Protein backbone atom coordinates (compact mmCIF):
# COMPACT_ATOMS: atom_id res chain seq x y z
CA UNK A 1 0.00 0.00 0.00
CA UNK A 2 1.49 3.33 -0.97
CA UNK A 3 0.01 5.18 2.02
CA UNK A 4 1.51 2.84 4.62
CA UNK A 5 4.82 2.72 2.75
CA UNK A 6 5.13 6.48 3.10
CA UNK A 7 4.40 6.31 6.83
CA UNK A 8 6.90 3.49 7.18
CA UNK A 9 9.55 5.67 5.53
CA UNK A 10 8.83 8.50 7.96
CA UNK A 11 9.06 6.11 10.89
CA UNK A 12 12.45 4.81 9.70
CA UNK A 13 13.70 8.39 9.41
CA UNK A 14 12.50 9.23 12.94
CA UNK A 15 14.17 6.11 14.35
CA UNK A 16 17.42 6.96 12.55
CA UNK A 17 17.34 10.56 13.82
CA UNK A 18 16.66 9.40 17.37
CA UNK A 19 19.37 6.70 17.39
CA UNK A 20 22.08 8.78 15.72
CA UNK A 21 20.91 12.39 16.05
CA UNK A 22 19.74 12.55 19.65
CA UNK A 23 22.07 9.64 20.34
CA UNK A 24 25.04 11.91 19.68
CA UNK A 25 24.20 13.73 22.93
CA UNK A 26 22.32 11.10 24.93
CA UNK A 27 24.16 7.93 23.92
CA UNK A 28 24.10 6.00 20.65
CA UNK A 29 20.85 4.16 20.14
CA UNK A 30 18.87 6.57 22.31
CA UNK A 31 15.11 6.32 21.79
CA UNK A 32 12.90 9.11 23.09
CA UNK A 33 9.85 6.83 23.24
CA UNK A 34 11.70 4.22 25.31
CA UNK A 35 12.86 7.01 27.63
CA UNK A 36 9.25 8.16 28.16
CA UNK A 37 8.12 4.56 28.64
CA UNK A 38 10.78 3.96 31.30
CA UNK A 39 9.71 7.14 33.13
CA UNK A 40 6.17 5.81 33.41
CA UNK A 41 7.36 2.37 34.53
CA UNK A 42 9.65 3.90 37.18
CA UNK A 43 6.76 5.97 38.55
CA UNK A 44 4.78 2.71 38.76
CA UNK A 45 7.71 1.23 40.74
CA UNK A 46 8.61 -1.34 38.09
CA UNK A 47 12.18 -2.54 38.36
CA UNK A 48 14.65 -4.53 36.27
CA UNK A 49 14.44 -2.17 33.32
CA UNK A 50 17.07 -2.65 30.63
CA UNK A 51 18.79 -0.23 28.26
CA UNK A 52 16.83 -1.72 25.37
CA UNK A 53 13.07 -1.90 25.04
CA UNK A 54 13.46 -4.81 22.61
CA UNK A 55 15.46 -6.75 25.20
CA UNK A 56 12.90 -5.87 27.86
CA UNK A 57 10.08 -7.28 25.70
CA UNK A 58 12.01 -10.42 24.74
CA UNK A 59 12.92 -11.12 28.37
CA UNK A 60 9.35 -10.58 29.51
CA UNK A 61 7.65 -12.58 26.75
CA UNK A 62 10.05 -15.54 26.76
CA UNK A 63 10.84 -15.38 30.51
CA UNK A 64 14.59 -15.59 30.06
CA UNK A 65 17.57 -13.25 30.07
CA UNK A 66 18.70 -12.54 26.52
CA UNK A 67 22.23 -11.31 25.80
CA UNK A 68 21.92 -7.49 25.42
CA UNK A 69 24.75 -7.27 22.89
CA UNK A 70 23.16 -9.92 20.66
CA UNK A 71 19.73 -8.28 20.96
CA UNK A 72 21.21 -4.92 19.92
CA UNK A 73 23.05 -6.52 16.99
CA UNK A 74 19.89 -8.20 15.72
CA UNK A 75 17.85 -5.02 16.24
CA UNK A 76 20.32 -2.89 14.26
CA UNK A 77 20.56 -5.59 11.59
CA UNK A 78 16.80 -5.75 11.16
CA UNK A 79 16.61 -1.96 11.07
CA UNK A 80 19.29 -1.85 8.35
CA UNK A 81 17.45 -4.56 6.40
CA UNK A 82 14.21 -2.58 6.71
CA UNK A 83 15.87 0.61 5.45
CA UNK A 84 17.49 -1.26 2.54
CA UNK A 85 14.23 -3.01 1.60
CA UNK A 86 12.39 0.31 1.80
CA UNK A 87 14.90 1.97 -0.54
CA UNK A 88 15.07 -0.92 -3.02
CA UNK A 89 11.31 -1.32 -3.40
CA UNK A 90 10.58 2.24 -4.44
CSV table of C-alpha atoms in Angstrom, one decimal:
chain,number,residue,atom,x,y,z
A,1,UNK,CA,0.0,0.0,0.0
A,2,UNK,CA,1.5,3.3,-1.0
A,3,UNK,CA,0.0,5.2,2.0
A,4,UNK,CA,1.5,2.8,4.6
A,5,UNK,CA,4.8,2.7,2.7
A,6,UNK,CA,5.1,6.5,3.1
A,7,UNK,CA,4.4,6.3,6.8
A,8,UNK,CA,6.9,3.5,7.2
A,9,UNK,CA,9.6,5.7,5.5
A,10,UNK,CA,8.8,8.5,8.0
A,11,UNK,CA,9.1,6.1,10.9
A,12,UNK,CA,12.4,4.8,9.7
A,13,UNK,CA,13.7,8.4,9.4
A,14,UNK,CA,12.5,9.2,12.9
A,15,UNK,CA,14.2,6.1,14.4
A,16,UNK,CA,17.4,7.0,12.6
A,17,UNK,CA,17.3,10.6,13.8
A,18,UNK,CA,16.7,9.4,17.4
A,19,UNK,CA,19.4,6.7,17.4
A,20,UNK,CA,22.1,8.8,15.7
A,21,UNK,CA,20.9,12.4,16.0
A,22,UNK,CA,19.7,12.5,19.7
A,23,UNK,CA,22.1,9.6,20.3
A,24,UNK,CA,25.0,11.9,19.7
A,25,UNK,CA,24.2,13.7,22.9
A,26,UNK,CA,22.3,11.1,24.9
A,27,UNK,CA,24.2,7.9,23.9
A,28,UNK,CA,24.1,6.0,20.7
A,29,UNK,CA,20.8,4.2,20.1
A,30,UNK,CA,18.9,6.6,22.3
A,31,UNK,CA,15.1,6.3,21.8
A,32,UNK,CA,12.9,9.1,23.1
A,33,UNK,CA,9.9,6.8,23.2
A,34,UNK,CA,11.7,4.2,25.3
A,35,UNK,CA,12.9,7.0,27.6
A,36,UNK,CA,9.3,8.2,28.2
A,37,UNK,CA,8.1,4.6,28.6
A,38,UNK,CA,10.8,4.0,31.3
A,39,UNK,CA,9.7,7.1,33.1
A,40,UNK,CA,6.2,5.8,33.4
A,41,UNK,CA,7.4,2.4,34.5
A,42,UNK,CA,9.6,3.9,37.2
A,43,UNK,CA,6.8,6.0,38.5
A,44,UNK,CA,4.8,2.7,38.8
A,45,UNK,CA,7.7,1.2,40.7
A,46,UNK,CA,8.6,-1.3,38.1
A,47,UNK,CA,12.2,-2.5,38.4
A,48,UNK,CA,14.7,-4.5,36.3
A,49,UNK,CA,14.4,-2.2,33.3
A,50,UNK,CA,17.1,-2.7,30.6
A,51,UNK,CA,18.8,-0.2,28.3
A,52,UNK,CA,16.8,-1.7,25.4
A,53,UNK,CA,13.1,-1.9,25.0
A,54,UNK,CA,13.5,-4.8,22.6
A,55,UNK,CA,15.5,-6.8,25.2
A,56,UNK,CA,12.9,-5.9,27.9
A,57,UNK,CA,10.1,-7.3,25.7
A,58,UNK,CA,12.0,-10.4,24.7
A,59,UNK,CA,12.9,-11.1,28.4
A,60,UNK,CA,9.3,-10.6,29.5
A,61,UNK,CA,7.6,-12.6,26.7
A,62,UNK,CA,10.0,-15.5,26.8
A,63,UNK,CA,10.8,-15.4,30.5
A,64,UNK,CA,14.6,-15.6,30.1
A,65,UNK,CA,17.6,-13.2,30.1
A,66,UNK,CA,18.7,-12.5,26.5
A,67,UNK,CA,22.2,-11.3,25.8
A,68,UNK,CA,21.9,-7.5,25.4
A,69,UNK,CA,24.7,-7.3,22.9
A,70,UNK,CA,23.2,-9.9,20.7
A,71,UNK,CA,19.7,-8.3,21.0
A,72,UNK,CA,21.2,-4.9,19.9
A,73,UNK,CA,23.0,-6.5,17.0
A,74,UNK,CA,19.9,-8.2,15.7
A,75,UNK,CA,17.8,-5.0,16.2
A,76,UNK,CA,20.3,-2.9,14.3
A,77,UNK,CA,20.6,-5.6,11.6
A,78,UNK,CA,16.8,-5.7,11.2
A,79,UNK,CA,16.6,-2.0,11.1
A,80,UNK,CA,19.3,-1.8,8.3
A,81,UNK,CA,17.4,-4.6,6.4
A,82,UNK,CA,14.2,-2.6,6.7
A,83,UNK,CA,15.9,0.6,5.4
A,84,UNK,CA,17.5,-1.3,2.5
A,85,UNK,CA,14.2,-3.0,1.6
A,86,UNK,CA,12.4,0.3,1.8
A,87,UNK,CA,14.9,2.0,-0.5
A,88,UNK,CA,15.1,-0.9,-3.0
A,89,UNK,CA,11.3,-1.3,-3.4
A,90,UNK,CA,10.6,2.2,-4.4
